[in-house]
CSV table of C-alpha atoms in Angstrom, one decimal:
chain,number,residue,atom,x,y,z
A,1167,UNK,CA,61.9,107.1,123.6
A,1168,UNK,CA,58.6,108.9,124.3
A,1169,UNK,CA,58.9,110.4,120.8
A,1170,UNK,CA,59.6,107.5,118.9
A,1171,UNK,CA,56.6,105.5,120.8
A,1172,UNK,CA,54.4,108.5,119.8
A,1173,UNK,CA,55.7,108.1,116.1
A,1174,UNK,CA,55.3,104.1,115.4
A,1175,UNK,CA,51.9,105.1,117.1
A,1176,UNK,CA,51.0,108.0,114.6
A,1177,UNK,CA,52.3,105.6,111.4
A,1178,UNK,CA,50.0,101.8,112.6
A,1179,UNK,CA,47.2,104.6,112.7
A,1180,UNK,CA,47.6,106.2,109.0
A,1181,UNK,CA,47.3,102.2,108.3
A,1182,UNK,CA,44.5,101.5,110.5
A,1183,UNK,CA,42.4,104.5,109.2
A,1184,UNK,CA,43.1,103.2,106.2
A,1185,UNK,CA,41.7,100.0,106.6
A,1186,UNK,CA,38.3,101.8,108.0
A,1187,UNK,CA,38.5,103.9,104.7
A,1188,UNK,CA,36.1,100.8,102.4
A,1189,UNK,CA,33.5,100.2,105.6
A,1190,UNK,CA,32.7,103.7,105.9
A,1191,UNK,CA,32.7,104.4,102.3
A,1192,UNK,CA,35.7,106.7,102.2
A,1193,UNK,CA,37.3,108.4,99.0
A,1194,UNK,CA,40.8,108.2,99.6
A,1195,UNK,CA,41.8,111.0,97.0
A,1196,UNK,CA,39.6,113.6,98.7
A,1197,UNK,CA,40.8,112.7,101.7
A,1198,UNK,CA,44.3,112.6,101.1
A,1199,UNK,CA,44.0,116.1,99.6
A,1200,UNK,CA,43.0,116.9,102.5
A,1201,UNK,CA,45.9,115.6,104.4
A,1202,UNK,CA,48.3,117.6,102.6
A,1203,UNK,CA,46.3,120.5,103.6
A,1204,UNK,CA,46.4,119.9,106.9
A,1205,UNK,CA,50.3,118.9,107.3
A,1206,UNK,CA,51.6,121.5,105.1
A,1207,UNK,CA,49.3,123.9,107.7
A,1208,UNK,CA,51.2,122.1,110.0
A,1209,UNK,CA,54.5,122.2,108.8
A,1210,UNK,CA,54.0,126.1,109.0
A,1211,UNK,CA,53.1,126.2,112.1
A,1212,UNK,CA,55.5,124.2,114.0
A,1213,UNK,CA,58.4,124.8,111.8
A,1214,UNK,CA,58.0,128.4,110.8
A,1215,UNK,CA,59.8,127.3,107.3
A,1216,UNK,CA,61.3,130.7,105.7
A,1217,UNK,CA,59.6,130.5,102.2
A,1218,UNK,CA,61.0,133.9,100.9
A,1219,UNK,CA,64.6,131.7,100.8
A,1220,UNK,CA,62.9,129.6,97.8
A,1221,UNK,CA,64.0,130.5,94.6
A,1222,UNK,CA,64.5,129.0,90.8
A,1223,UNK,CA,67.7,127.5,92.2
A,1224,UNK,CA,65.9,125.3,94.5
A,1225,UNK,CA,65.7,121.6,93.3
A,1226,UNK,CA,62.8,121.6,91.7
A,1227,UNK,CA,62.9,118.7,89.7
A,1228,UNK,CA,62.9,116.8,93.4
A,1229,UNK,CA,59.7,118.7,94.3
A,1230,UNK,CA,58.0,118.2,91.4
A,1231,UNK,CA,59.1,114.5,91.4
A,1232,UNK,CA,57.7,113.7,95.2
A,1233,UNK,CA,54.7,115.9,95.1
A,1234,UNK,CA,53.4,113.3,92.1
A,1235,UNK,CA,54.9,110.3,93.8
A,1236,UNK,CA,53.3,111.0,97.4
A,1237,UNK,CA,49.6,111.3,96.6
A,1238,UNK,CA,50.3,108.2,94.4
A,1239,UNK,CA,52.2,105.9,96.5
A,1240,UNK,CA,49.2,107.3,99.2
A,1241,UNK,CA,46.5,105.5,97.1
A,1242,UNK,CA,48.7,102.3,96.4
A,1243,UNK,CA,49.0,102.5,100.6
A,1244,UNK,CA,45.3,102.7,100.6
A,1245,UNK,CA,44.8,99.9,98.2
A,1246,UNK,CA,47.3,97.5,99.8
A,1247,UNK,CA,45.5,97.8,103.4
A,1248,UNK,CA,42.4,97.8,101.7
A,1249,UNK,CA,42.9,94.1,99.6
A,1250,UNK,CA,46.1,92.6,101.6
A,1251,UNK,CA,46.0,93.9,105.9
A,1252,UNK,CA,48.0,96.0,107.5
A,1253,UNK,CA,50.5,93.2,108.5
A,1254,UNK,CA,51.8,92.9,104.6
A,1255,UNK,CA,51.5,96.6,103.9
A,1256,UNK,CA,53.6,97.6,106.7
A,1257,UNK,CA,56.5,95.3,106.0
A,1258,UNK,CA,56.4,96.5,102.5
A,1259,UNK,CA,56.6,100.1,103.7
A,1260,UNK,CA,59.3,99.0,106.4
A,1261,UNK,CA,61.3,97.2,103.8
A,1262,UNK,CA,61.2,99.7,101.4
A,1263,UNK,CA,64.5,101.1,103.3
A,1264,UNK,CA,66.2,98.5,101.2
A,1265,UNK,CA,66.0,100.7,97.9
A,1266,UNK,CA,68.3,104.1,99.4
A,1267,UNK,CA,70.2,101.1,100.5
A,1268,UNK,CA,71.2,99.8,97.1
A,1269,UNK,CA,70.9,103.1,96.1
A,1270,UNK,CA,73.8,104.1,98.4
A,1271,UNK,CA,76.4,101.2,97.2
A,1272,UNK,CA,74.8,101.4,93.1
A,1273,UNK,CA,75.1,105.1,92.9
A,1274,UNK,CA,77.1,106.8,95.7
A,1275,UNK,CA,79.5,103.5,95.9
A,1276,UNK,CA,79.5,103.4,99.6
A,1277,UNK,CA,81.4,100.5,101.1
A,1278,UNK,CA,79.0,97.9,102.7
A,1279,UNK,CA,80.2,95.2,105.4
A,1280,UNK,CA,78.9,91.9,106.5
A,1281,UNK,CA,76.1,92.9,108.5
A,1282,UNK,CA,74.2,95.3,105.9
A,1283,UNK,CA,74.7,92.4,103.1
A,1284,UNK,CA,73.6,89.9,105.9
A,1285,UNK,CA,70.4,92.5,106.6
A,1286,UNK,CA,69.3,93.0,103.2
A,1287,UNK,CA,69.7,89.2,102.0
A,1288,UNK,CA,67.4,88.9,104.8
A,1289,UNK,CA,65.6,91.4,103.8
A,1290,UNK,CA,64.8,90.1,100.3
A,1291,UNK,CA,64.2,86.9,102.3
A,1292,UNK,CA,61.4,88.0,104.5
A,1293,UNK,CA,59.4,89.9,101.0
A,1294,UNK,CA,59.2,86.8,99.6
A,1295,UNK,CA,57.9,84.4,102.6
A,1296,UNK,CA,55.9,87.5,103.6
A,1297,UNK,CA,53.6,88.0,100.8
A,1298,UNK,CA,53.8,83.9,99.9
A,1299,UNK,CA,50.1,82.4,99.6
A,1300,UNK,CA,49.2,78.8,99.5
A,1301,UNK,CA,48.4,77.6,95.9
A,1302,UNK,CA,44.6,77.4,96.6
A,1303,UNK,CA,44.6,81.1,98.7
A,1304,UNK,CA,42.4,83.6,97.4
A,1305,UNK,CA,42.6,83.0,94.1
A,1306,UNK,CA,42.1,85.6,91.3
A,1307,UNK,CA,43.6,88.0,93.6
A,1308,UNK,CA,47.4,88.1,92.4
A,1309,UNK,CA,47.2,91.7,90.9
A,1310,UNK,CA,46.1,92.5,94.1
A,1311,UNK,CA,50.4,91.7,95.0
A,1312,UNK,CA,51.0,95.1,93.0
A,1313,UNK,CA,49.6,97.1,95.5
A,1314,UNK,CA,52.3,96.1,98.2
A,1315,UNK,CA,55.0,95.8,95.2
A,1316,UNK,CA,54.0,99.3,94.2
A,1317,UNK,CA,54.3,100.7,98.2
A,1318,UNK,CA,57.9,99.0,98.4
A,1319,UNK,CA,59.2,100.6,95.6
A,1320,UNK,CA,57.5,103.7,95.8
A,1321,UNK,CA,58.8,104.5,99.8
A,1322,UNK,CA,62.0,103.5,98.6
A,1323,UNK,CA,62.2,106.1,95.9
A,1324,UNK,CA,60.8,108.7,98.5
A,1325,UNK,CA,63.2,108.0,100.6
A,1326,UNK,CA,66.1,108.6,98.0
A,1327,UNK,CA,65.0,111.5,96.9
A,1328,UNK,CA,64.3,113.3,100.4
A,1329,UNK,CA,67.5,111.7,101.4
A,1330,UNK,CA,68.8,114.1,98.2
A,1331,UNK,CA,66.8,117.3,99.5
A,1332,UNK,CA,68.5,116.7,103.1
A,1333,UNK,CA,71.6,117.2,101.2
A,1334,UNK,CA,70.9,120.5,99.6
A,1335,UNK,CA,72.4,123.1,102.1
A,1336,UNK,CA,71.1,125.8,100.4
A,1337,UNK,CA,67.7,125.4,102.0
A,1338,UNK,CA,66.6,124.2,105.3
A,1339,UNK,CA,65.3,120.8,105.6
A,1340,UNK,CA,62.0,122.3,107.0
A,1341,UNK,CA,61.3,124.4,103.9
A,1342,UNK,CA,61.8,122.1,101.3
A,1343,UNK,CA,59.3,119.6,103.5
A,1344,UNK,CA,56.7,122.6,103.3
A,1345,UNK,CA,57.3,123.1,100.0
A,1346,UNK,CA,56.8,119.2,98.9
A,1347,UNK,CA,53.3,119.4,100.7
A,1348,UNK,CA,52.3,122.3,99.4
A,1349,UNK,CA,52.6,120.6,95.7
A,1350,UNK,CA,51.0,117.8,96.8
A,1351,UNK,CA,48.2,119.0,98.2
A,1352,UNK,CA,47.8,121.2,94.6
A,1353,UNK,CA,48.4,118.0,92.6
A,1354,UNK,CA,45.7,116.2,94.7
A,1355,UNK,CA,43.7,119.0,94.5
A,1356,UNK,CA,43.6,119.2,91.0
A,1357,UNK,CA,43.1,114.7,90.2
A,1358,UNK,CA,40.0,115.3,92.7
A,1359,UNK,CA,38.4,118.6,91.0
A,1360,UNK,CA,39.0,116.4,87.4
A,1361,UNK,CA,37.3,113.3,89.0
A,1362,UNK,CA,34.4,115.4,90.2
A,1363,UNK,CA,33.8,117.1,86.9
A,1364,UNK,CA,34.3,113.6,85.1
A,1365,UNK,CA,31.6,112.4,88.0
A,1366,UNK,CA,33.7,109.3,89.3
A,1367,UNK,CA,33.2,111.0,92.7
A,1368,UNK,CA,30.8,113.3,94.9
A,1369,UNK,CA,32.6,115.7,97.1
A,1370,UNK,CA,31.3,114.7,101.1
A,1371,UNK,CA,31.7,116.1,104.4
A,1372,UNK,CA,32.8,112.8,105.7
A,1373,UNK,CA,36.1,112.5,103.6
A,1374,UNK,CA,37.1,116.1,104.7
A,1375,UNK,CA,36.8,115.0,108.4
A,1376,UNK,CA,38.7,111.8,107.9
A,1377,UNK,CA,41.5,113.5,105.6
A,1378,UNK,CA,41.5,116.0,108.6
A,1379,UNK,CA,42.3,113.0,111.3
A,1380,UNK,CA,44.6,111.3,108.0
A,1381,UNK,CA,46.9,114.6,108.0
A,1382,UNK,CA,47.5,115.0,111.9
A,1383,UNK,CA,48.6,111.8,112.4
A,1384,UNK,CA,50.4,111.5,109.5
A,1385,UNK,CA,52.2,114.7,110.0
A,1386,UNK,CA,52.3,113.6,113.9
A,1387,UNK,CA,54.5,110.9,112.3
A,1388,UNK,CA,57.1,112.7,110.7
A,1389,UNK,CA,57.3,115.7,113.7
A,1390,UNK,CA,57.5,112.6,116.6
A,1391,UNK,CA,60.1,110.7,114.3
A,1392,UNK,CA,62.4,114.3,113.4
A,1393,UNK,CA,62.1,114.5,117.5
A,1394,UNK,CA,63.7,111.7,118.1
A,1395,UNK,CA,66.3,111.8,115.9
A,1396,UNK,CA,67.1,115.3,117.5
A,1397,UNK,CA,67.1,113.7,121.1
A,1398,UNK,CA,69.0,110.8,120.5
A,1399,UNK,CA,71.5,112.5,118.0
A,1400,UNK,CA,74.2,110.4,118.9
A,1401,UNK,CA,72.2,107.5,118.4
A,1402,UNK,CA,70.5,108.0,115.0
A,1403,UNK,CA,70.2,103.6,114.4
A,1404,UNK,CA,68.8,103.6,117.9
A,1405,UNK,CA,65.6,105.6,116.2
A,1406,UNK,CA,66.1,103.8,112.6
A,1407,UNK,CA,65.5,100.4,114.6
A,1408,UNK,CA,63.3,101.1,117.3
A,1409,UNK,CA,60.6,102.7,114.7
A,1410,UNK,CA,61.2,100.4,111.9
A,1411,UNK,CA,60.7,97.1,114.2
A,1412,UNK,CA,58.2,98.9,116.0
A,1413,UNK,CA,56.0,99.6,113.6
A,1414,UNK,CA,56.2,96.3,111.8
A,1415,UNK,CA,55.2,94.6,115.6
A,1416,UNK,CA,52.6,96.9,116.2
A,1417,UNK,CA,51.0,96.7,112.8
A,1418,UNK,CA,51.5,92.6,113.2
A,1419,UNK,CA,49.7,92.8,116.5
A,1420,UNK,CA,46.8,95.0,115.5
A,1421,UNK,CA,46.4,93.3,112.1
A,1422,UNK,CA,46.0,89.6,113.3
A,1423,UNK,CA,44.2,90.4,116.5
A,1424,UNK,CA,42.1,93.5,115.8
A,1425,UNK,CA,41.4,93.2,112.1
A,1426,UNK,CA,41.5,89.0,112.1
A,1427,UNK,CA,44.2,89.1,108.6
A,1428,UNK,CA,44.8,85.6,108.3
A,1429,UNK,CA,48.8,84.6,107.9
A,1430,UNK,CA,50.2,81.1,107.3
A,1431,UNK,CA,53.3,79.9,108.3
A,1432,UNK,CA,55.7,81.1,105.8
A,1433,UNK,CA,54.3,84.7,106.5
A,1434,UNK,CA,54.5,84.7,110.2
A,1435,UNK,CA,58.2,83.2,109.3
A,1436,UNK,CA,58.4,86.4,106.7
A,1437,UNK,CA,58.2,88.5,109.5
A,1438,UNK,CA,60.5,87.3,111.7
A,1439,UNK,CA,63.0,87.7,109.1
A,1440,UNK,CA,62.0,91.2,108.7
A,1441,UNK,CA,62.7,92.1,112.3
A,1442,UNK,CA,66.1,90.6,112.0
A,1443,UNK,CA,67.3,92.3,108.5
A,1444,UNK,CA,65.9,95.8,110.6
A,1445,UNK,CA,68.3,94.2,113.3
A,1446,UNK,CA,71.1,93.7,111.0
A,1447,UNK,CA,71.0,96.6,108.9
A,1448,UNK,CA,71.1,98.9,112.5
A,1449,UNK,CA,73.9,96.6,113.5
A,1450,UNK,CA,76.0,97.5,110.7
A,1451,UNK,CA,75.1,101.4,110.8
A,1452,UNK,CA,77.3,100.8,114.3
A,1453,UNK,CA,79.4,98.8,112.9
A,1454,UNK,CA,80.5,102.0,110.5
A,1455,UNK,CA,80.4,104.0,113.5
């Protein structure tokens, strides 16, 4: 369990440095290039990927397609903690599971029982109460909803298509995962060199040293959560629940008492029902078991 502790902890601190990003004047782009740079140093380092075995036949359109959508969906992350807490942003992220859900019974046609279609009316549930505002609640703010909309969608896609990469046998899991943050640390690299010649940004030390803190724990993230699921092999919904609710209590936790978000009723009730779609949807991973 150490590993997936060390893993909900790595993720509620990508979202907490986040939300530090506007008081100490952060640009996220610069430093999320420089959180690919670190993880895909990383990734080489602690998985010794095998980069001769990439060739034309690898599925590049995958690549191509996630080293675009992560830098995005990163500044839509930012955005989202930045304007709604961390509370809402991490249910959105949690909840974005729903997507290779619908994916999998849309597209694949896998069979789903009682307790997935239980979970994910839930689900839809808890998205709804969770980001709910009273009429009179911060008005002129409700493009600010896109942010978290944006996050929910965007993860979900993520996770289909690294869910399709896992697939391909050809190359080792590892490689492709190198490969992916190696194009989006060039993508990154190039939106920030076009924003500096445009001038819509200065280059400073301080975003280098916070994209530097941004990229170990976020790669800390995914090495603690690939861990786990290599520990507890025979229990893979053990480590899809425990990290899912854990990260949406911790973030809860952190957000109200740390950061002060304000939630009314219908949030708080939002959440609840989040924890028990997670609850449902690991219920029924057994069930198929």
């Amino acid at each position: 369990m150490i590993y997936i502790i060390l893993s909900i902890c790595c993720s509620v601190t990508v979202a907490i440095l986040l939300k530090l990003a506007k008081r100490y004047q952060i640009s996220i782009i610069q430093a999320v290039t420089i959180n690919y740079l670190v993880a895909l140093s990383l990734c080489f380092l602690f998985f010794k990927p095998d980069v001769k075995l990439i060739n034309s036949t690898a599925p590049w359109p995958i690549y191509i397609a996630l080293a675009i959508l992560l830098p995005s969906i990163f500044l839509f992350l930012a955005a989202s903690v930045k304007n709604l807490g961390i509370v809402k942003t991490d249910i959105a992220q949690r909840l974005s599971l729903f997507i290779p859900i619908l994916a999998a019974y849309f597209i694949f046609k896998e069979d789903f029982n009682n307790l997935k279609i239980i979970g994910l009316a839930l689900g839809f549930v808890a998205i709804f109460l969770t980001f709910s505002r009273k009429s009179d609640q911060e008005k002129g703010s409700k493009g600010s909803l896109l942010f978290p909309i944006m996050v929910f969608v965007g993860f979900g896609v993520i996770d289909v298509l690294f869910k399709q990469i896992a697939l391909y046998k050809e190359l080792p899991y590892t490689t492709s995962l190198f490969t992916v943050f190696s194009l989006s640390f060039v993508v990154s690299f190039l939106i920030v060199i076009t924003m500096v010649i445009s001038g819509k940004i200065k280059l400073q030390l301080v975003n280098v040293v916070c994209g530097l803190i941004l990229g170990f724990f976020n790669f800390g993230n995914i090495l603690f959560y690939m861990k786990a699921h290599k520990a507890l092999a025979e229990n893979p919904s053990t480590v899809f629940a425990a990290m899912n609710l854990g990260v949406i209590i911790a973030g809860t936790l952190i957000g109200v008492i740390v950061f002060k978000e304000k939630l009314n009723k219908l949030n708080y009730a939002g959440i609840i029902l989040a924890i028990a779609a997670v609850i449902f949807i690991t219920l029924s991973q057994n069930a198929v078991r």
